[in-house]
Protein backbone atom coordinates (compact mmCIF):
# COMPACT_ATOMS: atom_id res chain seq x y z
CA MET A 1 -25.96 108.03 86.32
CA THR A 2 -28.66 105.87 84.76
CA VAL A 3 -28.28 102.13 84.17
CA TYR A 4 -30.61 100.06 81.96
CA ASN A 5 -30.92 96.37 82.74
CA GLU A 6 -31.65 94.55 79.45
CA CYS A 7 -32.36 91.19 81.09
CA VAL A 8 -35.47 92.26 83.01
CA SER A 9 -36.37 95.50 81.17
CA GLN A 10 -36.36 97.61 84.32
CA ARG A 11 -34.81 101.01 84.70
CA GLU A 12 -32.52 101.55 87.70
CA GLN A 13 -31.32 105.01 88.68
CA SER A 14 -28.66 106.12 91.13
CA LYS A 15 -27.64 109.68 91.95
CA THR A 16 -24.92 110.79 94.36
CA ASN A 17 -23.93 114.28 95.49
CA SER A 18 -21.78 115.82 98.20
CA ARG A 19 -21.55 119.21 99.89
CA LEU A 20 -18.68 121.24 101.30
CA ARG A 21 -19.10 124.74 102.70
CA ASP A 22 -16.14 126.79 103.87
CA TRP A 23 -16.10 130.01 105.89
CA THR A 24 -12.61 131.46 106.43
CA LEU A 25 -11.23 134.55 108.20
CA LYS A 26 -7.58 135.34 107.56
CA THR A 27 -5.15 138.01 108.78
CA ASP A 28 -1.61 138.66 107.49
CA SER A 29 0.98 141.15 108.76
CA GLU A 30 4.58 141.97 107.89
CA ILE A 31 7.29 143.83 109.79
CA ALA A 32 10.77 144.78 108.56
CA ILE A 33 13.54 144.87 111.18
CA GLY A 34 16.66 146.60 109.97
CA GLY A 35 17.73 145.59 106.51
CA LYS A 36 18.13 141.88 107.12
CA HIS A 37 14.90 140.60 108.68
CA ARG A 38 11.37 140.60 107.27
CA ILE A 39 8.93 138.94 109.65
CA ARG A 40 5.48 137.76 108.58
CA PHE A 41 2.78 136.50 110.94
CA GLY A 42 -0.94 135.92 110.93
CA THR A 43 -3.91 133.72 111.76
CA VAL A 44 -6.41 131.63 109.84
CA CYS A 45 -9.79 130.67 111.33
CA SER A 46 -12.20 128.48 109.42
CA ILE A 47 -15.41 126.49 109.72
CA LYS A 48 -16.03 123.73 107.19
CA TYR A 49 -19.32 121.88 106.85
CA TYR A 50 -19.21 118.43 105.24
CA ALA A 51 -21.97 116.23 103.84
CA PRO A 52 -19.81 113.67 101.99
CA GLU A 53 -22.31 111.36 100.31
CA MET A 54 -26.06 111.69 99.82
CA SER A 55 -27.46 109.16 97.35
CA TYR A 56 -30.76 108.24 95.74
CA ILE A 57 -31.39 104.73 94.40
CA GLY A 58 -34.57 104.02 92.48
CA SER A 59 -36.14 101.33 90.34
CA VAL A 60 -39.48 99.64 89.86
CA ASN A 61 -39.07 97.81 93.16
CA LEU A 62 -36.98 100.29 95.16
CA ASN A 63 -37.06 103.98 96.04
CA GLU A 64 -34.54 104.82 98.73
CA ASN A 65 -32.36 107.69 99.94
CA VAL A 66 -28.95 106.78 101.33
CA ARG A 67 -27.24 109.39 103.50
CA ASP A 68 -23.76 109.26 104.96
CA THR A 69 -23.86 109.68 108.74
CA THR A 70 -20.61 111.67 108.93
CA THR A 71 -21.94 115.19 108.50
CA GLY A 72 -21.12 118.26 110.52
CA ASN A 73 -18.57 121.01 111.11
CA VAL A 74 -14.80 121.02 111.42
CA TYR A 75 -13.33 124.03 113.25
CA SER A 76 -9.71 125.03 112.71
CA LEU A 77 -7.36 127.68 114.04
CA GLU A 78 -3.87 128.30 112.62
CA ILE A 79 -1.21 130.75 113.81
CA TYR A 80 1.99 131.19 111.80
CA LEU A 81 5.28 133.07 112.17
CA GLU A 82 7.96 133.33 109.45
CA ASP A 83 11.25 135.20 109.19
CA HIS A 84 13.15 136.00 105.99
CA TRP A 85 16.76 136.53 107.06
CA GLN A 86 19.15 138.04 104.50
CA LEU A 87 22.54 137.06 105.89
CA ASN A 88 24.59 138.68 103.10
CA ASP A 89 24.59 139.17 99.34
CA HIS A 90 24.77 135.40 98.77
CA TRP A 91 22.96 133.61 101.59
CA SER A 92 19.38 133.93 102.82
CA VAL A 93 17.24 131.82 105.15
CA ASP A 94 13.46 131.52 105.49
CA ALA A 95 12.40 129.85 108.74
CA GLY A 96 8.98 129.54 110.27
CA VAL A 97 6.49 127.53 112.23
CA ARG A 98 2.73 127.07 112.05
CA PHE A 99 0.56 126.01 115.00
CA SER A 100 -2.65 124.22 114.11
CA LEU A 101 -5.70 123.24 116.15
CA LEU A 102 -8.50 121.11 114.66
CA ALA A 103 -11.74 120.58 116.56
CA VAL A 104 -14.16 117.84 115.49
CA PRO A 105 -16.89 116.10 117.48
CA HIS A 106 -15.30 114.17 120.36
CA ALA A 107 -11.69 114.93 119.32
CA ARG A 108 -9.04 117.64 119.19
CA TYR A 109 -5.84 117.59 117.11
CA TYR A 110 -2.82 119.82 117.78
CA SER A 111 0.28 120.11 115.62
CA LEU A 112 3.43 122.20 115.07
CA GLN A 113 4.52 122.47 111.46
CA PRO A 114 8.06 123.83 111.04
CA ARG A 115 9.54 124.82 107.70
CA LEU A 116 12.99 125.87 106.53
CA SER A 117 14.39 127.18 103.24
CA ILE A 118 18.02 128.04 102.48
CA SER A 119 19.07 129.96 99.36
CA TYR A 120 22.48 130.72 97.87
CA ARG A 121 22.77 133.32 95.09
CA ILE A 122 25.65 133.69 92.63
CA GLY A 123 25.57 137.16 91.11
CA GLU A 124 22.25 138.32 89.72
CA SER A 125 21.54 135.27 87.58
CA VAL A 126 21.98 132.00 89.50
CA LEU A 127 20.13 130.84 92.60
CA PHE A 128 20.38 127.51 94.43
CA LYS A 129 17.61 126.66 96.88
CA THR A 130 16.73 123.79 99.19
CA SER A 131 13.73 123.54 101.51
CA TRP A 132 11.82 121.31 103.91
CA ALA A 133 8.26 121.79 105.19
CA ARG A 134 5.98 119.76 107.43
CA MET A 135 2.25 120.14 106.71
CA GLN A 136 -1.09 118.94 108.04
CA GLN A 137 -4.56 119.27 106.52
CA SER A 138 -8.08 119.08 107.91
CA GLN A 139 -9.58 117.07 105.04
CA HIS A 140 -8.83 113.94 103.03
CA LEU A 141 -9.13 113.25 99.31
CA LEU A 142 -11.01 109.95 98.94
CA THR A 143 -10.81 108.63 95.39
CA SER A 144 -13.03 105.98 93.81
CA ASN A 145 -12.45 104.81 90.26
CA SER A 146 -15.62 102.81 89.78
CA MET A 147 -16.64 102.54 86.11
CA GLY A 148 -13.01 103.29 85.21
CA MET A 149 -13.41 106.97 86.11
CA ASN A 150 -11.69 108.62 89.08
CA THR A 151 -14.24 110.31 91.35
CA ASP A 152 -12.92 112.59 94.09
CA LEU A 153 -14.67 113.03 97.42
CA TRP A 154 -13.46 115.43 100.09
CA VAL A 155 -14.07 114.01 103.57
CA PRO A 156 -13.29 115.57 106.96
CA VAL A 157 -11.01 114.66 109.81
CA THR A 158 -12.96 112.76 112.48
CA GLN A 159 -12.43 111.07 115.81
CA ARG A 160 -11.61 107.83 113.96
CA VAL A 161 -9.67 109.31 111.02
CA ALA A 162 -6.69 111.47 112.01
CA PRO A 163 -5.42 114.41 109.92
CA ALA A 164 -3.10 113.68 107.03
CA SER A 165 0.47 114.89 107.56
CA SER A 166 3.41 115.15 105.19
CA ASP A 167 7.03 116.20 104.81
CA LEU A 168 8.11 117.87 101.56
CA PHE A 169 11.80 118.09 100.63
CA SER A 170 12.99 119.98 97.55
CA ILE A 171 16.20 121.21 95.94
CA GLY A 172 16.53 123.33 92.83
CA CYS A 173 18.57 125.63 90.64
CA PHE A 174 17.18 128.78 88.99
CA TYR A 175 18.83 130.89 86.27
CA ALA A 176 17.73 134.26 84.84
CA SER A 177 19.32 135.56 81.64
CA ALA A 178 19.28 139.34 81.10
CA ASN A 179 15.64 139.64 82.26
CA THR A 180 14.54 137.77 79.14
CA TRP A 181 14.86 134.02 79.78
CA ASN A 182 14.31 132.11 83.02
CA PHE A 183 15.42 128.49 83.45
CA SER A 184 14.83 126.19 86.39
CA ILE A 185 15.27 122.57 87.45
CA GLU A 186 13.87 121.28 90.72
CA GLY A 187 13.61 117.88 92.37
CA TYR A 188 11.35 116.90 95.26
CA PHE A 189 10.42 114.07 97.60
CA HIS A 190 7.03 114.04 99.35
CA ARG A 191 6.33 111.67 102.26
CA MET A 192 2.73 111.32 103.51
CA ASP A 193 1.09 109.69 106.54
CA HIS A 194 -2.57 108.97 107.36
CA VAL A 195 -3.79 109.03 103.76
CA VAL A 196 -7.11 107.24 103.16
CA ARG A 197 -8.46 104.87 100.52
CA TYR A 198 -11.47 102.62 100.06
CA LYS A 199 -10.91 99.02 101.10
CA ASP A 200 -10.75 96.37 98.41
CA GLY A 201 -14.16 95.30 97.14
CA ILE A 202 -16.06 98.38 98.35
CA LEU A 203 -18.66 99.71 95.89
CA PHE A 204 -19.15 103.41 95.33
CA LEU A 205 -22.70 103.33 96.76
CA LYS A 206 -22.65 102.09 100.33
CA THR A 207 -25.07 100.67 102.85
CA LYS A 208 -27.81 102.96 104.11
CA ASP A 209 -27.02 105.11 107.18
CA ARG A 210 -23.37 104.08 107.36
CA SER A 211 -20.31 106.33 107.42
CA TRP A 212 -17.55 106.44 104.82
CA GLN A 213 -15.22 105.76 107.79
CA ASP A 214 -16.50 102.16 107.83
CA TYR A 215 -15.13 101.53 104.32
CA VAL A 216 -11.63 103.05 104.33
CA ASP A 217 -8.10 102.10 105.32
CA MET A 218 -5.40 104.52 106.44
CA GLY A 219 -1.89 104.23 105.09
CA LYS A 220 1.18 105.96 103.75
CA GLY A 221 2.11 107.71 100.53
CA ARG A 222 5.20 108.88 98.73
CA ALA A 223 5.87 110.95 95.64
CA TYR A 224 9.04 112.14 93.98
CA GLY A 225 10.07 113.71 90.72
CA VAL A 226 11.93 116.35 88.72
CA GLU A 227 10.55 119.48 87.04
CA VAL A 228 12.28 121.50 84.31
CA MET A 229 11.07 124.85 82.92
CA ALA A 230 12.20 127.45 80.38
CA LYS A 231 10.32 130.77 80.29
CA LYS A 232 10.59 133.84 78.02
CA THR A 233 9.23 136.97 79.70
CA THR A 234 9.86 139.87 77.32
CA GLY A 235 9.28 140.71 73.67
CA ALA A 236 6.32 140.24 71.36
CA LEU A 237 6.59 136.46 71.66
CA THR A 238 6.49 135.16 75.24
CA GLY A 239 5.69 131.84 76.85
CA TRP A 240 7.11 128.86 78.62
CA VAL A 241 7.88 125.15 78.22
CA SER A 242 7.83 122.78 81.18
CA TYR A 243 8.40 119.06 81.59
CA SER A 244 8.03 116.92 84.69
CA TRP A 245 8.87 113.32 85.52
CA SER A 246 7.15 112.06 88.65
CA LYS A 247 6.02 108.97 90.51
CA SER A 248 3.34 108.70 93.21
CA GLU A 249 2.53 105.58 95.25
CA ARG A 250 0.40 104.44 98.18
CA ARG A 251 0.62 101.62 100.74
CA PHE A 252 -2.08 100.25 103.05
CA ASP A 253 -1.93 97.27 105.40
CA HIS A 254 -5.16 95.72 104.10
CA VAL A 255 -4.87 96.65 100.42
CA ASN A 256 -2.71 94.82 97.87
CA ASN A 257 -1.19 92.65 100.61
CA GLY A 258 0.48 95.69 102.18
CA GLU A 259 2.65 96.41 99.11
CA TRP A 260 3.18 99.72 97.34
CA PHE A 261 0.97 100.40 94.31
CA PRO A 262 0.51 103.41 91.97
CA PHE A 263 -1.71 106.30 93.03
CA GLU A 264 -4.69 107.10 90.78
CA TYR A 265 -3.15 110.42 89.69
CA ASP A 266 0.34 109.08 89.08
CA ARG A 267 1.37 110.72 85.79
CA ARG A 268 4.89 109.67 84.84
CA HIS A 269 5.43 112.35 82.18
CA LYS A 270 3.83 115.74 81.63
CA LEU A 271 4.69 118.38 79.02
CA ASN A 272 3.19 121.88 78.79
CA VAL A 273 3.91 124.44 76.06
CA THR A 274 2.38 127.91 76.23
CA THR A 275 3.05 130.73 73.77
CA ASN A 276 1.59 134.21 73.45
CA TYR A 277 2.23 136.58 70.53
CA THR A 278 1.29 140.26 70.86
CA LEU A 279 0.50 141.83 67.51
CA PRO A 280 1.96 145.25 66.63
CA ILE A 281 -0.17 148.09 67.93
CA LYS A 282 -1.74 150.49 65.47
CA GLU A 283 -2.18 154.03 66.73
CA LYS A 284 -5.91 154.30 66.04
CA CYS A 285 -6.81 150.80 67.19
CA LYS A 286 -8.67 150.65 70.52
CA PHE A 287 -7.55 147.08 71.34
CA ASN A 288 -4.30 145.31 72.19
CA LYS A 289 -4.41 142.10 70.14
CA SER A 290 -2.72 138.84 71.08
CA PHE A 291 -2.80 135.23 69.95
CA SER A 292 -2.13 132.28 72.30
CA ILE A 293 -1.44 128.59 71.79
CA ASN A 294 -1.40 126.04 74.62
CA PHE A 295 -0.44 122.38 74.28
CA THR A 296 -0.63 119.72 77.00
CA LEU A 297 0.66 116.15 76.81
CA ALA A 298 0.59 113.81 79.80
CA THR A 299 0.73 110.15 80.67
CA GLY A 300 -2.71 108.76 81.48
CA ASN A 301 -4.05 108.20 84.98
CA TYR A 302 -4.29 104.80 86.63
CA ILE A 303 -7.62 103.03 87.08
CA SER A 304 -8.72 99.65 88.45
CA ILE A 305 -10.34 97.51 85.79
CA GLY A 306 -10.69 93.79 85.23
CA LYS A 307 -8.51 92.07 82.64
CA GLN A 308 -10.06 88.64 83.25
CA PHE A 309 -13.70 87.60 83.71
CA TYR A 310 -15.65 84.73 85.23
CA HIS A 311 -19.30 83.69 85.52
CA ALA A 312 -21.11 84.24 88.81
CA ALA A 313 -24.60 84.56 90.27
CA PRO A 314 -26.32 87.97 89.92
CA MET A 315 -25.54 90.64 92.51
CA PRO A 316 -28.46 91.47 94.86
CA GLU A 317 -28.57 95.11 93.74
CA SER A 318 -29.16 94.10 90.12
CA PHE A 319 -32.84 93.25 90.85
CA GLN A 320 -32.59 90.11 88.73
CA THR A 321 -35.66 87.87 89.02
CA ASP A 322 -34.18 84.92 87.10
CA ALA A 323 -31.82 83.06 89.43
CA ASP A 324 -30.39 81.10 86.50
CA ASN A 325 -29.28 84.24 84.70
CA THR A 326 -25.53 84.49 85.44
CA GLN A 327 -23.37 87.58 85.10
CA TYR A 328 -19.77 88.29 84.20
CA ARG A 329 -17.56 89.46 87.06
CA GLU A 330 -14.24 91.23 86.75
CA TYR A 331 -11.09 89.87 88.35
CA ILE A 332 -8.76 92.73 89.41
CA GLU A 333 -5.40 91.41 90.58
CA ARG A 334 -4.28 94.68 92.24
CA PRO A 335 -5.47 98.30 92.63
CA ASN A 336 -4.79 100.67 89.75
CA ASN A 337 -3.68 97.92 87.42
CA PHE A 338 -4.37 99.76 84.15
CA ARG A 339 -2.99 103.03 82.84
CA MET A 340 -5.28 105.16 80.70
CA PRO A 341 -4.10 106.24 77.22
CA ALA A 342 -1.98 109.38 76.92
CA TYR A 343 -3.85 112.65 77.45
CA HIS A 344 -3.20 115.58 75.13
CA HIS A 345 -5.00 118.58 73.60
CA LEU A 346 -4.22 121.84 71.78
CA ASP A 347 -6.00 125.10 72.69
CA ILE A 348 -5.92 128.43 70.86
CA SER A 349 -7.30 131.87 71.70
CA TYR A 350 -7.43 135.37 70.25
CA ALA A 351 -7.73 138.26 72.73
CA LEU A 352 -8.82 141.88 72.25
CA ASP A 353 -7.90 143.90 75.37
CA ASN A 354 -9.20 147.44 75.65
CA ARG A 355 -6.24 149.83 75.66
CA LYS A 356 -8.04 152.50 77.67
CA GLY A 357 -8.59 150.25 80.67
CA LYS A 358 -12.32 150.93 80.49
CA GLY A 359 -14.83 149.39 78.14
CA SER A 360 -15.26 146.02 76.47
CA SER A 361 -12.69 143.25 76.02
CA TRP A 362 -13.09 139.98 74.12
CA VAL A 363 -11.49 136.54 74.06
CA PHE A 364 -12.28 133.99 71.34
CA GLY A 365 -11.00 130.48 71.98
CA ILE A 366 -11.16 126.85 70.99
CA TYR A 367 -10.44 124.06 73.46
CA ASN A 368 -9.05 120.83 71.97
CA LEU A 369 -8.59 122.18 68.44
CA TYR A 370 -8.01 118.83 66.74
CA ALA A 371 -10.83 117.12 68.70
CA ARG A 372 -8.69 114.56 70.50
CA LYS A 373 -10.98 112.00 72.16
CA ASN A 374 -9.23 111.63 75.51
CA PRO A 375 -10.98 108.77 77.34
CA SER A 376 -12.75 109.96 80.49
CA ILE A 377 -14.26 106.57 81.30
CA ILE A 378 -13.16 103.05 80.38
CA TYR A 379 -15.60 100.29 81.27
CA HIS A 380 -16.73 96.78 80.40
CA LYS A 381 -20.19 96.11 78.97
CA GLN A 382 -21.89 92.74 79.10
CA THR A 383 -23.64 91.73 75.88
CA ARG A 384 -25.17 88.52 74.61
CA GLU A 385 -21.89 87.73 72.84
CA GLY A 386 -19.75 88.30 75.95
CA VAL A 387 -17.93 91.28 77.49
CA THR A 388 -16.59 94.22 75.48
CA THR A 389 -14.37 97.10 76.59
CA ARG A 390 -15.60 100.59 75.78
CA SER A 391 -14.52 104.16 76.44
CA TRP A 392 -16.29 107.48 76.68
CA SER A 393 -14.80 110.94 76.10
CA LEU A 394 -15.85 114.41 77.25
CA LEU A 395 -15.37 117.79 75.56
CA PRO A 396 -13.85 116.73 72.22
CA PHE A 397 -14.10 120.24 70.71
CA VAL A 398 -15.29 123.34 72.59
CA PRO A 399 -15.39 126.86 71.06
CA SER A 400 -15.86 129.77 73.46
CA VAL A 401 -16.43 133.52 73.51
CA THR A 402 -15.74 135.66 76.59
CA TRP A 403 -16.87 139.25 76.92
CA SER A 404 -15.90 141.49 79.82
CA TYR A 405 -16.52 145.14 80.59
CA HIS A 406 -14.23 147.21 82.82
CA PHE A 407 -15.52 150.30 84.56
């Protein structure tokens, strides 16, 4: 990111990057006991190395590297055991437990994560299912929406920041019609503990040689919604249509006066339509030909952006030399106070798949066919006439060609 300061004609640059390396060893086994039990068990061992934020800040008067002090490895060991129990032609139960050990410098975290799923089948077409699962993860998603753009940063569990845990409840009904159409409706409720967020007023670039832990609060989260899907699986024309209604919120003691507020990725509505048409096969043709259309429509994300402005003295990091030169500041009444415009795009592709299984295959595609300018960034710009609101879009129209060769 490069920022040009018109007032003093100096160029200021800031660059930020992060690193995450993951080494994982996993084993899975399955044993069938009689005709009613199918037992699965295994282990997962992993080592993750984190370097969350390494920044460079430069200008005429400054040349400095800023490195987050929370770098190092997180070691994890997981052991799981699950049993699928087919009671009879109608009822089945999936029950299991997962033991987890997380080792970080100066701390150890142990947890048991049970899970239970109960299914009831009516004939060959209708299935009712309800489930509950408790989960824990060794990393946190830390989101900053500076400049009106959500920026994700994966940070590790530490001695000061405990693992995030959650309980997921779901209930659904699934219907299959003559192996051609599948229909489903499913509702869920997700409760989360120990989620993290930047404190109010924290800038994306922090003080030198400080840890991200110094700038975050820990709180709770909740999400709930309903998902509906219709899917066609056979014939020349296949595809699916899905719609979801959902709501996701967060609450922190020291953010927004301890009240619930929308999560950055809270999308109230989302619609997906995918179709694929397979053209009739000619005997002498070496390719299977198909044409696909994908359409996505979703409510925009939330961002934090000022709706009111006031005059104030220049910030120290702006390198202003004129003390009388005031700046506009944004007043943000609460986190995530503005929803981005609706997000939608149409994609098409034409595929040539080699019928012999060996040789070349091709896919020709266009992403965002009608060049919808979905805003990626919304920001305010200070000019001599005042403050204006602007937006910036990425990938308005992207053609692509993919070639693959199978041996």
